[in-house]
mmCIF file of C-alpha atoms in Angstrom:
data_model
loop_
_atom_site.group_PDB
_atom_site.id
_atom_site.type_symbol
_atom_site.label_atom_id
_atom_site.label_comp_id
_atom_site.label_asym_id
_atom_site.label_seq_id
_atom_site.Cartn_x
_atom_site.Cartn_y
_atom_site.Cartn_z
ATOM 1 C CA UNK M 1402 -227.006 196.063 -8.457
ATOM 2 C CA UNK M 1403 -225.415 196.375 -4.880
ATOM 3 C CA UNK M 1404 -227.320 195.200 -1.579
ATOM 4 C CA UNK M 1405 -227.109 196.845 1.887
ATOM 5 C CA UNK M 1406 -229.952 195.390 4.072
ATOM 6 C CA UNK M 1407 -230.783 197.487 8.008
ATOM 7 C CA UNK M 1408 -232.632 196.696 10.889
ATOM 8 C CA UNK M 1409 -232.024 199.643 12.661
ATOM 9 C CA UNK M 1410 -233.161 203.267 12.019
ATOM 10 C CA UNK M 1411 -230.495 205.329 10.064
ATOM 11 C CA UNK M 1412 -232.412 209.605 8.822
ATOM 12 C CA UNK M 1413 -229.408 209.685 6.034
ATOM 13 C CA UNK M 1414 -230.648 206.093 4.894
ATOM 14 C CA UNK M 1415 -234.290 207.027 5.054
ATOM 15 C CA UNK M 1416 -233.454 210.518 2.668
ATOM 16 C CA UNK M 1417 -232.083 208.243 0.560
ATOM 17 C CA UNK M 1418 -234.804 205.807 -0.104
ATOM 18 C CA UNK M 1419 -237.922 207.975 0.931
ATOM 19 C CA UNK M 1420 -238.385 209.714 -1.800
ATOM 20 C CA UNK M 1421 -238.451 205.715 -4.294
ATOM 21 C CA UNK M 1422 -241.650 204.744 -0.862
ATOM 22 C CA UNK M 1423 -243.670 207.960 -1.624
ATOM 23 C CA UNK M 1424 -243.546 207.824 -5.130
ATOM 24 C CA UNK M 1425 -244.719 205.232 -5.039
ATOM 25 C CA UNK M 1426 -247.225 204.890 -2.098
ATOM 26 C CA UNK M 1427 -248.110 208.492 -1.281
ATOM 27 C CA UNK M 1428 -251.728 207.324 -2.573
ATOM 28 C CA UNK M 1429 -251.519 203.391 -2.061
ATOM 29 C CA UNK M 1430 -251.203 202.854 2.522
ATOM 30 C CA UNK M 1431 -248.476 204.388 2.421
ATOM 31 C CA UNK M 1432 -247.614 204.421 6.581
ATOM 32 C CA UNK M 1433 -246.292 207.753 7.794
ATOM 33 C CA UNK M 1434 -242.919 207.899 8.879
ATOM 34 C CA UNK M 1435 -243.113 207.973 11.978
ATOM 35 C CA UNK M 1436 -244.603 204.227 12.040
ATOM 36 C CA UNK M 1437 -242.163 202.882 10.220
ATOM 37 C CA UNK M 1438 -239.886 204.305 13.105
ATOM 38 C CA UNK M 1439 -241.649 202.638 15.619
ATOM 39 C CA UNK M 1440 -241.948 199.413 13.663
ATOM 40 C CA UNK M 1441 -237.562 199.582 13.686
ATOM 41 C CA UNK M 1442 -237.908 200.883 17.634
ATOM 42 C CA UNK M 1443 -239.977 197.548 18.062
ATOM 43 C CA UNK M 1444 -237.283 195.216 16.112
ATOM 44 C CA UNK M 1445 -239.852 194.432 13.808
ATOM 45 C CA UNK M 1446 -238.489 195.286 10.410
ATOM 46 C CA UNK M 1447 -236.291 195.951 8.096
ATOM 47 C CA UNK M 1448 -235.179 197.662 5.125
ATOM 48 C CA UNK M 1449 -233.530 196.885 1.874
ATOM 49 C CA UNK M 1450 -231.938 199.039 -0.999
ATOM 50 C CA UNK M 1451 -230.774 198.026 -4.606
ATOM 51 C CA UNK M 1452 -227.999 200.264 -5.406
ATOM 52 C CA UNK M 1453 -226.681 201.292 -9.233
ATOM 53 C CA UNK M 1454 -223.499 202.537 -8.470
ATOM 54 C CA UNK M 1455 -223.987 204.396 -5.145
ATOM 55 C CA UNK M 1456 -227.673 205.733 -6.921
ATOM 56 C CA UNK M 1457 -230.639 203.961 -4.431
ATOM 57 C CA UNK M 1458 -233.081 202.893 -6.926
ATOM 58 C CA UNK M 1459 -235.310 199.931 -5.231
ATOM 59 C CA UNK M 1460 -236.030 199.411 -1.976
ATOM 60 C CA UNK M 1461 -238.646 197.457 0.005
ATOM 61 C CA UNK M 1462 -239.476 197.989 4.071
ATOM 62 C CA UNK M 1463 -239.922 194.184 5.619
ATOM 63 C CA UNK M 1464 -240.774 192.777 8.832
ATOM 64 C CA UNK M 1465 -241.188 189.431 10.642
ATOM 65 C CA UNK M 1466 -244.818 187.954 11.275
ATOM 66 C CA UNK M 1467 -244.709 186.787 14.543
ATOM 67 C CA UNK M 1468 -245.840 182.902 15.776
ATOM 68 C CA UNK M 1469 -243.303 182.209 12.314
ATOM 69 C CA UNK M 1470 -240.101 181.808 10.763
ATOM 70 C CA UNK M 1471 -242.260 184.336 7.567
ATOM 71 C CA UNK M 1472 -240.902 187.460 6.964
ATOM 72 C CA UNK M 1473 -243.334 189.564 4.899
ATOM 73 C CA UNK M 1474 -242.794 191.938 1.908
ATOM 74 C CA UNK M 1475 -244.654 194.646 3.458
ATOM 75 C CA UNK M 1476 -243.347 196.879 0.634
ATOM 76 C CA UNK M 1477 -241.518 196.590 -2.846
ATOM 77 C CA UNK M 1478 -240.693 199.689 -4.801
ATOM 78 C CA UNK M 1479 -237.986 200.637 -7.447
ATOM 79 C CA UNK M 1480 -237.089 203.986 -8.650
ATOM 80 C CA UNK M 1481 -239.577 205.447 -11.905
ATOM 81 C CA UNK M 1482 -236.397 205.870 -14.003
ATOM 82 C CA UNK M 1483 -235.365 201.569 -13.083
ATOM 83 C CA UNK M 1484 -238.771 200.246 -14.053
ATOM 84 C CA UNK M 1485 -239.500 196.846 -15.855
ATOM 85 C CA UNK M 1486 -235.237 196.147 -16.377
ATOM 86 C CA UNK M 1487 -235.395 193.611 -13.324
ATOM 87 C CA UNK M 1488 -234.254 195.034 -10.620
ATOM 88 C CA UNK M 1489 -237.773 194.361 -8.678
ATOM 89 C CA UNK M 1490 -236.426 190.425 -9.303
ATOM 90 C CA UNK M 1491 -232.960 191.053 -8.239
ATOM 91 C CA UNK M 1492 -234.408 192.869 -5.153
ATOM 92 C CA UNK M 1493 -236.532 189.871 -4.300
ATOM 93 C CA UNK M 1494 -233.253 187.677 -4.464
ATOM 94 C CA UNK M 1495 -231.224 189.547 -2.122
ATOM 95 C CA UNK M 1496 -234.009 189.581 -0.698
ATOM 96 C CA UNK M 1497 -234.772 185.288 -0.264
ATOM 97 C CA UNK M 1498 -230.986 185.225 0.148
ATOM 98 C CA UNK M 1499 -230.775 187.959 2.840
ATOM 99 C CA UNK M 1500 -233.177 185.910 4.391
ATOM 100 C CA UNK M 1501 -231.970 182.550 4.305
ATOM 101 C CA UNK M 1502 -228.545 183.575 5.400
ATOM 102 C CA UNK M 1503 -228.862 186.375 7.334
ATOM 103 C CA UNK M 1504 -232.004 185.409 9.641
ATOM 104 C CA UNK M 1505 -232.976 181.712 8.943
ATOM 105 C CA UNK M 1506 -236.235 182.443 7.483
ATOM 106 C CA UNK M 1507 -238.070 179.660 6.302
ATOM 107 C CA UNK M 1508 -241.053 181.876 4.496
ATOM 108 C CA UNK M 1509 -241.760 184.977 2.468
ATOM 109 C CA UNK M 1510 -245.487 186.092 2.606
ATOM 110 C CA UNK M 1511 -247.090 188.925 0.311
ATOM 111 C CA UNK M 1512 -250.797 191.112 0.372
ATOM 112 C CA UNK M 1513 -252.022 191.748 -2.816
ATOM 113 C CA UNK M 1514 -255.348 193.400 -4.098
ATOM 114 C CA UNK M 1515 -256.858 191.235 -5.743
ATOM 115 C CA UNK M 1516 -259.861 193.005 -7.659
ATOM 116 C CA UNK M 1517 -258.932 191.862 -10.914
ATOM 117 C CA UNK M 1518 -257.398 195.639 -12.495
ATOM 118 C CA UNK M 1519 -255.452 195.529 -15.267
ATOM 119 C CA UNK M 1520 -252.749 197.082 -12.972
ATOM 120 C CA UNK M 1521 -253.576 194.810 -9.534
ATOM 121 C CA UNK M 1522 -252.754 191.192 -12.217
ATOM 122 C CA UNK M 1523 -249.379 192.008 -13.281
ATOM 123 C CA UNK M 1524 -248.118 192.502 -9.470
ATOM 124 C CA UNK M 1525 -250.028 189.342 -8.946
ATOM 125 C CA UNK M 1526 -247.733 187.767 -12.578
ATOM 126 C CA UNK M 1527 -244.925 190.127 -11.056
ATOM 127 C CA UNK M 1528 -245.272 187.651 -7.687
ATOM 128 C CA UNK M 1529 -245.843 184.705 -8.674
ATOM 129 C CA UNK M 1530 -242.327 184.926 -11.219
ATOM 130 C CA UNK M 1531 -240.419 185.277 -7.554
ATOM 131 C CA UNK M 1532 -242.074 181.923 -6.892
ATOM 132 C CA UNK M 1533 -244.854 183.350 -4.643
ATOM 133 C CA UNK M 1534 -248.108 181.365 -4.408
ATOM 134 C CA UNK M 1535 -251.493 183.732 -4.634
ATOM 135 C CA UNK M 1536 -254.309 181.630 -1.946
ATOM 136 C CA UNK M 1537 -257.718 181.891 -2.631
ATOM 137 C CA UNK M 1538 -258.787 183.710 0.391
ATOM 138 C CA UNK M 1539 -259.762 187.494 -0.166
ATOM 139 C CA UNK M 1540 -259.515 189.876 2.996
ATOM 140 C CA UNK M 1541 -260.920 193.007 3.608
ATOM 141 C CA UNK M 1542 -259.366 195.572 5.919
ATOM 142 C CA UNK M 1543 -261.380 197.868 7.846
ATOM 143 C CA UNK M 1544 -260.006 200.846 6.715
ATOM 144 C CA UNK M 1545 -258.567 200.756 3.664
ATOM 145 C CA UNK M 1546 -261.999 199.809 1.215
ATOM 146 C CA UNK M 1547 -259.605 197.138 -1.580
ATOM 147 C CA UNK M 1548 -259.683 193.405 -0.836
ATOM 148 C CA UNK M 1549 -257.037 191.684 -0.622
ATOM 149 C CA UNK M 1550 -254.656 188.224 -1.117
ATOM 150 C CA UNK M 1551 -251.667 186.794 0.842
ATOM 151 C CA UNK M 1552 -249.333 185.126 -1.160
ATOM 152 C CA UNK M 1553 -246.420 182.971 0.111
ATOM 153 C CA UNK M 1554 -242.855 181.312 -0.927
ATOM 154 C CA UNK M 1555 -241.177 178.770 1.555
ATOM 155 C CA UNK M 1556 -237.593 179.731 1.111
ATOM 156 C CA UNK M 1557 -237.340 175.610 2.466
ATOM 157 C CA UNK M 1558 -239.193 172.495 1.329
ATOM 158 C CA UNK M 1559 -240.273 171.325 4.875
ATOM 159 C CA UNK M 1560 -241.429 175.292 5.925
ATOM 160 C CA UNK M 1561 -244.452 175.722 8.212
ATOM 161 C CA UNK M 1562 -246.054 178.444 6.453
ATOM 162 C CA UNK M 1563 -249.146 178.358 6.487
ATOM 163 C CA UNK M 1564 -250.634 178.093 2.807
ATOM 164 C CA UNK M 1565 -254.271 179.406 3.766
ATOM 165 C CA UNK M 1566 -254.603 182.610 3.685
ATOM 166 C CA UNK M 1567 -257.501 183.450 6.443
ATOM 167 C CA UNK M 1568 -254.591 182.623 8.592
ATOM 168 C CA UNK M 1569 -251.756 184.698 6.937
ATOM 169 C CA UNK M 1570 -253.785 187.427 7.443
ATOM 170 C CA UNK M 1571 -253.949 186.401 10.887
ATOM 171 C CA UNK M 1572 -250.586 186.853 10.577
ATOM 172 C CA UNK M 1573 -250.316 189.875 8.041
ATOM 173 C CA UNK M 1574 -253.372 191.818 11.127
ATOM 174 C CA UNK M 1575 -251.178 191.215 13.823
ATOM 175 C CA UNK M 1576 -247.748 192.625 12.288
ATOM 176 C CA UNK M 1577 -249.535 195.784 10.955
ATOM 177 C CA UNK M 1578 -251.356 196.255 13.936
ATOM 178 C CA UNK M 1579 -248.438 196.170 16.248
ATOM 179 C CA UNK M 1580 -246.935 198.628 12.960
ATOM 180 C CA UNK M 1581 -249.239 200.939 15.166
ATOM 181 C CA UNK M 1582 -249.294 200.417 18.344
ATOM 182 C CA UNK M 1583 -247.265 202.555 20.707
ATOM 183 C CA UNK M 1584 -246.133 205.356 18.275
#
């Protein structure tokens, strides 16, 4: 599996990635394309792609959390035909390595739906398998009905990431707000 990470909008690459993105998130809070373009314009995100041959099989959209050295994994998806084959784990491994070597991030953050449904519990288990730690704080957004929890992963032992979910959500909410501003 090969990987590519970009920090500028590329129409051709988005055409390859968007079917995976929309398949995974169209019903679950996908940001509109114009917002993602805005995030690239503001230099606040990265797009990571996993390839098998010339085919994109996984994608992740990540963003810088202001005031920290943390990278938020905003979206992660694996093409349906390639799910449950380890491609998600490989994509996270790539993001970890890329974060350390390319951008000097010291931690990763993800927000997960916290309702105890089988689907949500499976997602939390996936992230725990990747080394993420679930925080206790449950966050309620105004614009979505589902409650969320933050998870974090220190890439360095001395990483200065908040383990307090409430503080993490201040950074995450600030990121989402900045994503939509000026679009």
